[in-house]
Short mmCIF file of N, CA and C in Angstrom, two decimals:
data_model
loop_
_atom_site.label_atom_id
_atom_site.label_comp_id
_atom_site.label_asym_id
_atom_site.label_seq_id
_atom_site.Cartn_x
_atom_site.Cartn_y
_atom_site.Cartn_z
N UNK A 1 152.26 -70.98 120.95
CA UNK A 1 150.94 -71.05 120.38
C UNK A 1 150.96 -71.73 119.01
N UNK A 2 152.03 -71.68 118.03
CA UNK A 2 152.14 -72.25 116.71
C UNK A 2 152.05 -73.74 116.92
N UNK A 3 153.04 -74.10 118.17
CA UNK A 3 152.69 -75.73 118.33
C UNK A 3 151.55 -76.12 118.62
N UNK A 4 150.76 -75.86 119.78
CA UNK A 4 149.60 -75.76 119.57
C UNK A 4 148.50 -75.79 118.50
N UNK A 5 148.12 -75.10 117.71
CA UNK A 5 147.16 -74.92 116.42
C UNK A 5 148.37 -76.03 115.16
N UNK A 6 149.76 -75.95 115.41
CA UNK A 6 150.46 -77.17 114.39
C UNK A 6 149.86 -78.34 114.68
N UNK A 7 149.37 -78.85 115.93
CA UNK A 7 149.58 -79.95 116.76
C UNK A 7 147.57 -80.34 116.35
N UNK A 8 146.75 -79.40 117.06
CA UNK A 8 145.52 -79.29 116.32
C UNK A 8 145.56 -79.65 114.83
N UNK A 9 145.95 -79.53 114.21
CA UNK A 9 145.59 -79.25 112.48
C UNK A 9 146.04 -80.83 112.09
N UNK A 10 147.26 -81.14 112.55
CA UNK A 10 147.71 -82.42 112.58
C UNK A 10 146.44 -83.32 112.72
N UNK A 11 145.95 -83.59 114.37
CA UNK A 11 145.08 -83.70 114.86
C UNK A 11 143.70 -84.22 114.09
N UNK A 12 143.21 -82.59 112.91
CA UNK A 12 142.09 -82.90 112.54
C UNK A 12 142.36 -83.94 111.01
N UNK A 13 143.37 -83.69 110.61
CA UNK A 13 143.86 -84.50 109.31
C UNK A 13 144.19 -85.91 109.81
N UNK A 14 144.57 -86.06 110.91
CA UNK A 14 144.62 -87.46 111.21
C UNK A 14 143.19 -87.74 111.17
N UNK A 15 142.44 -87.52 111.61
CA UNK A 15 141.29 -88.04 112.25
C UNK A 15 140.43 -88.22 110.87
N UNK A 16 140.79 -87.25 109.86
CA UNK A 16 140.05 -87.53 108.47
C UNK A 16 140.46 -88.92 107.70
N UNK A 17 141.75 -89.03 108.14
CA UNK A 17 142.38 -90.49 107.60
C UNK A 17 141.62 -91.40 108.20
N UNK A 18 141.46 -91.43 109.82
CA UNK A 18 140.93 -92.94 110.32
C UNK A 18 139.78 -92.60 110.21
N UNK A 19 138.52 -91.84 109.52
CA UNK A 19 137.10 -91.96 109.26
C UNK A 19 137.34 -92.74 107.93
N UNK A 20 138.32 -92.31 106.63
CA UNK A 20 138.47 -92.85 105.40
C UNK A 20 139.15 -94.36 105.67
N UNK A 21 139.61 -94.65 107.08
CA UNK A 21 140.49 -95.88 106.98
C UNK A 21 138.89 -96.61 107.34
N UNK A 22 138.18 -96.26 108.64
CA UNK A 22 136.90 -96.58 108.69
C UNK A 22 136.00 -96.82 107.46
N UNK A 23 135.82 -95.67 106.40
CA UNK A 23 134.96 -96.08 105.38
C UNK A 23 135.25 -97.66 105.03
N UNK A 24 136.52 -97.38 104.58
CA UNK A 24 137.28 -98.27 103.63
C UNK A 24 136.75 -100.10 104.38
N UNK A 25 137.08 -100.30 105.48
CA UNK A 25 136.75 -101.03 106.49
C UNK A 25 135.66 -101.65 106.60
N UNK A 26 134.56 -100.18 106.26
CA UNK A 26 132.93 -100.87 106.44
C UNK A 26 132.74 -101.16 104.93
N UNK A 27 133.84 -101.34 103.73
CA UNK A 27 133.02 -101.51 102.75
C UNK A 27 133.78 -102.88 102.62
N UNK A 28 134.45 -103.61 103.19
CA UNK A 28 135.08 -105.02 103.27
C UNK A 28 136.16 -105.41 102.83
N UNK A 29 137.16 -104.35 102.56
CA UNK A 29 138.37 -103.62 101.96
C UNK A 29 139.65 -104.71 102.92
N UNK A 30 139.68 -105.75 102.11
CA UNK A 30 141.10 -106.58 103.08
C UNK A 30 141.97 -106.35 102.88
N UNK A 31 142.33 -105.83 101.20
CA UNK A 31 143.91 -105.79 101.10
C UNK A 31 144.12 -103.98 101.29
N UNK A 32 145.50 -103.94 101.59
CA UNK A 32 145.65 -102.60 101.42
C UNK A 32 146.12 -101.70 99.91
N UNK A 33 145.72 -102.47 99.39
CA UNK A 33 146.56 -102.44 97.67
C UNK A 33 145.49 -102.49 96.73
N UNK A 34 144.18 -102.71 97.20
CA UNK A 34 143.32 -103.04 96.09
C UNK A 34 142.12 -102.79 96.66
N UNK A 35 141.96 -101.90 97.12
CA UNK A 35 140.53 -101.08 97.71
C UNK A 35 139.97 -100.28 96.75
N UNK A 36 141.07 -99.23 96.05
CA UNK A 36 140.50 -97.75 95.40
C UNK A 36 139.71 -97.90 94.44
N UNK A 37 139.43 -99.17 93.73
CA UNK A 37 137.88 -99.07 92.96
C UNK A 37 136.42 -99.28 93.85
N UNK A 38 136.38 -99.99 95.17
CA UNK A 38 135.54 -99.59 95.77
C UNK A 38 134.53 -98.30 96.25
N UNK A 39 135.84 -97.18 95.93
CA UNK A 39 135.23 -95.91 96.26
C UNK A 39 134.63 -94.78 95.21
N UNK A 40 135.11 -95.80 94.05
CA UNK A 40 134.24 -94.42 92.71
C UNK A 40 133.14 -94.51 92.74
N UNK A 41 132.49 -95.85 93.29
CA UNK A 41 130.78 -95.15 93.20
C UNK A 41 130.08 -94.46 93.92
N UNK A 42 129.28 -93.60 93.74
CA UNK A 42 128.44 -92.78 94.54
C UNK A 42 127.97 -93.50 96.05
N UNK A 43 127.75 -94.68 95.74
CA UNK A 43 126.62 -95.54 96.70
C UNK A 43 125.58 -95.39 96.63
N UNK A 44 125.22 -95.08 95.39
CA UNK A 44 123.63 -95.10 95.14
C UNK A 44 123.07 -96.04 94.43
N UNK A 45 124.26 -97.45 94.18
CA UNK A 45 123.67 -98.86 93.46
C UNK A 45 122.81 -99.50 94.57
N UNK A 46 122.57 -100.38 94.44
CA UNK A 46 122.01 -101.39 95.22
C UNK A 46 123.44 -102.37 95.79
N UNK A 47 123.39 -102.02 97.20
CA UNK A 47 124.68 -102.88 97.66
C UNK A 47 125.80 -102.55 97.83
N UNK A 48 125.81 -100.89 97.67
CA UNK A 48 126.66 -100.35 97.99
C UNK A 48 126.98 -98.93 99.37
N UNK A 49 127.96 -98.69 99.51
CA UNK A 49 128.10 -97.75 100.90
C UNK A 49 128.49 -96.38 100.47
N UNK A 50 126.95 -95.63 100.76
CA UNK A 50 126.95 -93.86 100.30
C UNK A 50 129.11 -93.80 101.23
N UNK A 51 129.80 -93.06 100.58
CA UNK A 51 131.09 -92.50 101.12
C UNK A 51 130.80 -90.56 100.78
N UNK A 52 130.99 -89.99 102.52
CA UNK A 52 130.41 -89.31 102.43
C UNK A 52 131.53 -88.25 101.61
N UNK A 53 131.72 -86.95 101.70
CA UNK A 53 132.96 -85.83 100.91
C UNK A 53 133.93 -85.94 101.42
N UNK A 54 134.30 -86.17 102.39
CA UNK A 54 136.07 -86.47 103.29
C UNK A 54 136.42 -87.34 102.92
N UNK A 55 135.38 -88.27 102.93
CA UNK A 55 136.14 -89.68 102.51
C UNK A 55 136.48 -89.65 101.31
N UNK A 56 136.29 -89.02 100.59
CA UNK A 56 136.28 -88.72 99.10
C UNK A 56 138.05 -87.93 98.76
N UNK A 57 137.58 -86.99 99.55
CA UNK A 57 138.71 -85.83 99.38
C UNK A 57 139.43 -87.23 100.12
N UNK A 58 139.65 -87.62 101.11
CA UNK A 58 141.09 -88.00 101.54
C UNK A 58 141.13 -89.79 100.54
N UNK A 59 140.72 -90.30 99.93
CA UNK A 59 140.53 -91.26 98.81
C UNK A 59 142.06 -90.41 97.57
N UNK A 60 140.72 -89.32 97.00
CA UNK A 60 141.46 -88.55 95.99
C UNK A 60 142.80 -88.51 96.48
N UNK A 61 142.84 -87.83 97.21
CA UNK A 61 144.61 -87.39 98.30
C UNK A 61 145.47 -88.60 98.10
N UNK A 62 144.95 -89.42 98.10
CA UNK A 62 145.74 -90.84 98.65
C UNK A 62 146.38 -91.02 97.00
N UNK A 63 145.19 -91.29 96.07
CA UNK A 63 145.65 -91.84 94.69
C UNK A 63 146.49 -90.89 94.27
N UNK A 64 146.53 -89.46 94.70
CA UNK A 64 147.46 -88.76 93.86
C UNK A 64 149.10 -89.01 94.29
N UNK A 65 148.82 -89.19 95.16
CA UNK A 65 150.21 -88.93 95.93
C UNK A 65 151.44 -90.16 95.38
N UNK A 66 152.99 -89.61 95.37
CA UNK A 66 153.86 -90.64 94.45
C UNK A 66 153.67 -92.43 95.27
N UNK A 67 153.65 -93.32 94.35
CA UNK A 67 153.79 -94.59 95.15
C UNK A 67 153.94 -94.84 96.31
N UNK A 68 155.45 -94.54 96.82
CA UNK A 68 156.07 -94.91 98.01
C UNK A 68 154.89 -94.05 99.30
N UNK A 69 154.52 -93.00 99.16
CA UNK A 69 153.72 -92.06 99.92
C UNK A 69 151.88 -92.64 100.13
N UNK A 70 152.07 -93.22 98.53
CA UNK A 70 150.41 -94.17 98.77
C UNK A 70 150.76 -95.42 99.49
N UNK A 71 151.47 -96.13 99.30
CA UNK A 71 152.14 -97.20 99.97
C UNK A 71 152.01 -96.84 101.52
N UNK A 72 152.86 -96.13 102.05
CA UNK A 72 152.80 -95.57 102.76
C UNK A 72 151.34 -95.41 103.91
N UNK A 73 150.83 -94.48 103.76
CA UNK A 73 149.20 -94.36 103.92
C UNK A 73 148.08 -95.32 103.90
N UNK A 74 148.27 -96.63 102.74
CA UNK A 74 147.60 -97.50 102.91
C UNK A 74 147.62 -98.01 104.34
N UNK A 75 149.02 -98.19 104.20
CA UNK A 75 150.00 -99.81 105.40
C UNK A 75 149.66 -99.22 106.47
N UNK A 76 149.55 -97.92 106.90
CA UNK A 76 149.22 -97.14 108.03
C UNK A 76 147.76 -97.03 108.77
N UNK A 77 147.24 -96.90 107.81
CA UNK A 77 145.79 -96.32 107.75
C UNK A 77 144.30 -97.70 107.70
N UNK A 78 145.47 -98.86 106.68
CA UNK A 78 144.07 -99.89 106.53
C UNK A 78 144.54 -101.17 106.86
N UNK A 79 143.92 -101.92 106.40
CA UNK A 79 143.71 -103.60 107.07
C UNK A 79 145.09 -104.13 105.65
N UNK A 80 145.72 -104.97 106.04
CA UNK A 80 145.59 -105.55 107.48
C UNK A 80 146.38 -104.33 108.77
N UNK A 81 146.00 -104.65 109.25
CA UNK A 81 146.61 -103.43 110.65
C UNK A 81 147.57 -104.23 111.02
N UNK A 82 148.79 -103.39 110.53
CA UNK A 82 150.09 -104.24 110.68
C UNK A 82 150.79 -103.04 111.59
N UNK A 83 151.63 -103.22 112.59
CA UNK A 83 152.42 -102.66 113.53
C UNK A 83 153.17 -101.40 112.67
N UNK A 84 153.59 -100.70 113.92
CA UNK A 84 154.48 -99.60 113.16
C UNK A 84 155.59 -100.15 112.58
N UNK A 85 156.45 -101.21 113.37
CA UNK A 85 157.76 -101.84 112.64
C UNK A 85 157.29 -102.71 111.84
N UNK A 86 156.20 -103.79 111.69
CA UNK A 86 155.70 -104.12 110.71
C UNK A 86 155.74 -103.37 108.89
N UNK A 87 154.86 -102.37 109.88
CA UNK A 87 154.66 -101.33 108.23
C UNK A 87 155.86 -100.81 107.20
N UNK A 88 157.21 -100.53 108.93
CA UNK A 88 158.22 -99.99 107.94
C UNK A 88 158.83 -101.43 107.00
N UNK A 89 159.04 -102.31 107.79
CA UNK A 89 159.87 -103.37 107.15
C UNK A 89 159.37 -103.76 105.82
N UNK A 90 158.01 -103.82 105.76
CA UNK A 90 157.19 -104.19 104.46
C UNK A 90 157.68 -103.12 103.40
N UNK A 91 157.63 -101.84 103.78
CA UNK A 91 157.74 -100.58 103.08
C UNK A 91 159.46 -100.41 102.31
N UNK A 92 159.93 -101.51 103.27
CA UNK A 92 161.72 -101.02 102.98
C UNK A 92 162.73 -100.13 103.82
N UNK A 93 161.51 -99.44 104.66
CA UNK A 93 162.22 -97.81 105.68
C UNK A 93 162.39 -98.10 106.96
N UNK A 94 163.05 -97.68 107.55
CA UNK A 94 162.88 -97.49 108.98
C UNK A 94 161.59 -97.14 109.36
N UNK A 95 161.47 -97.39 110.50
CA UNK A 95 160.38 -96.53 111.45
C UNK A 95 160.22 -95.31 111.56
N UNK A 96 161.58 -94.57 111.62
CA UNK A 96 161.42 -93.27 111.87
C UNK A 96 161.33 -92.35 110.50
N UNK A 97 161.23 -93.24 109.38
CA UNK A 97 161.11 -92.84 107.79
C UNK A 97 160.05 -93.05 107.44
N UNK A 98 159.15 -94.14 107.93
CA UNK A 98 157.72 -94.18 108.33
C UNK A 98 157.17 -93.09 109.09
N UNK A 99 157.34 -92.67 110.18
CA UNK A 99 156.70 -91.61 111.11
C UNK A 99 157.17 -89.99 109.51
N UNK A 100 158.05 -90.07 109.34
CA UNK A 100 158.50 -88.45 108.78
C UNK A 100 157.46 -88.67 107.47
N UNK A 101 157.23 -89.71 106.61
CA UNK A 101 156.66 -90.14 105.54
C UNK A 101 155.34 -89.85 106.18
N UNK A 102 154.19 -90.40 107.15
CA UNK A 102 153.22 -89.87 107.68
C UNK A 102 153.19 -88.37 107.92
N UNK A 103 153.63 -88.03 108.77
CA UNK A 103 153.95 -86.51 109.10
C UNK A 103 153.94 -86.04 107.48
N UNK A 104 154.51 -86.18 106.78
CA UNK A 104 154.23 -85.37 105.28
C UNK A 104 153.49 -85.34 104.72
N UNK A 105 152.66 -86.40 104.58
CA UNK A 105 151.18 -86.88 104.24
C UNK A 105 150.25 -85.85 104.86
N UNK A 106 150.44 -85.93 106.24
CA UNK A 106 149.06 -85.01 106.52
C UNK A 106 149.45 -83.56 106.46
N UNK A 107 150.76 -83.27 106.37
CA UNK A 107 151.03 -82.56 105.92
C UNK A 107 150.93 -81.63 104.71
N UNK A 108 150.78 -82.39 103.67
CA UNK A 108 150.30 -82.50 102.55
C UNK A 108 148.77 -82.21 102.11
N UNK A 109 147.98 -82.94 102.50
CA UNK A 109 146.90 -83.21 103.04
C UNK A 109 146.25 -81.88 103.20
N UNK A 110 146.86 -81.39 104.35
CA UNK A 110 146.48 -79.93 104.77
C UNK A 110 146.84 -78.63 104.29
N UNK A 111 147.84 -78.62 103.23
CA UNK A 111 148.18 -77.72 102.43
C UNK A 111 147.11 -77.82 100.92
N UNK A 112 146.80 -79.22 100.45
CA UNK A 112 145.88 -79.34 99.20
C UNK A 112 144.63 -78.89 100.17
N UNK A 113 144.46 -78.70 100.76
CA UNK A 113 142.69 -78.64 101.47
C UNK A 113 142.56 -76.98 101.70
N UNK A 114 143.73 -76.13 101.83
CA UNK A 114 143.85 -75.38 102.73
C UNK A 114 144.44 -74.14 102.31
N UNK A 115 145.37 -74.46 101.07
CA UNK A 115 146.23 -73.78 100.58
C UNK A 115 146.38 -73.68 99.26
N UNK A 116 145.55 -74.62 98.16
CA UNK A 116 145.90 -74.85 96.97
C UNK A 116 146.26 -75.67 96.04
N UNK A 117 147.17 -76.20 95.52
CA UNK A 117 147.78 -77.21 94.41
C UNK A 117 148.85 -78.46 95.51
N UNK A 118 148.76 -79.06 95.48
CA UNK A 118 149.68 -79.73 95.87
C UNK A 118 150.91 -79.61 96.14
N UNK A 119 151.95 -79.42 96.90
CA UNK A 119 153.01 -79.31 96.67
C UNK A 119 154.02 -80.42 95.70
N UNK A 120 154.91 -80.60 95.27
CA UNK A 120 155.91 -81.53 94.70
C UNK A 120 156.71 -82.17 96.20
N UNK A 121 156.55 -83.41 95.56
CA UNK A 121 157.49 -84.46 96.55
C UNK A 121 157.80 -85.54 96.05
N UNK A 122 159.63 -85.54 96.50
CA UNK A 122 159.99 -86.62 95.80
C UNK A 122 160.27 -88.07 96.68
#
């Protein structure tokens, strides 16, 4: 049953990423490196896209997190939509240092939402 509700929770934190990879997307966001001033405004200028509280919270999530882990999350999550071996090679890691680096993220993710302060990661 733990895998189960582990496997769920995973699940709903992924799915908060590809609505925020979506925001990011509908606001014309090409690089993956130079989006995060797009999202401080409300969207209440003229010409801009209301981003609703998830997208927000998983925005925040992203900027806090150390380099390699925002790095990470971008290459995964936004344009250009580059392959899984793509992403690692750009990144420096393997693939399977890519997948454990994701897995920590939402990992992460779901402990700041859920549990409190962030954990430390190096």
């Amino acid at each position: 049953m733990g895998e189960t509700r582990g496997g769920v929770m995973i699940e709903r934190v992924h799915l908060r990423f590809q609505e925020w990879a979506a925001a990011m997307e509908g606001l014309g966001v090409g690089s993956p490196l130079g989006y995060s001033a797009w999202v401080v405004g409300s969207g209440s200028a003229e010409g801009t896209i209301p981003i609703n509280s998830d997208v927000r919270e998983v925005e925040q999530f992203v900027l806090k997190l150390p380099k390699d882990f925002g790095d990470t999350a971008r290459l995964f999550y936004l344009p250009p939509y580059l392959t899984h071996d793509q992403a690692a090679k750009k990144l420096g890691v393997s693939k399977r240092t890519l997948y454990r680096r994701i897995d920590g993220i939402h990992i992460l993710f779901y402990a700041e939402l859920y549990r409190g302060p962030l954990p430390r990661v190096a």
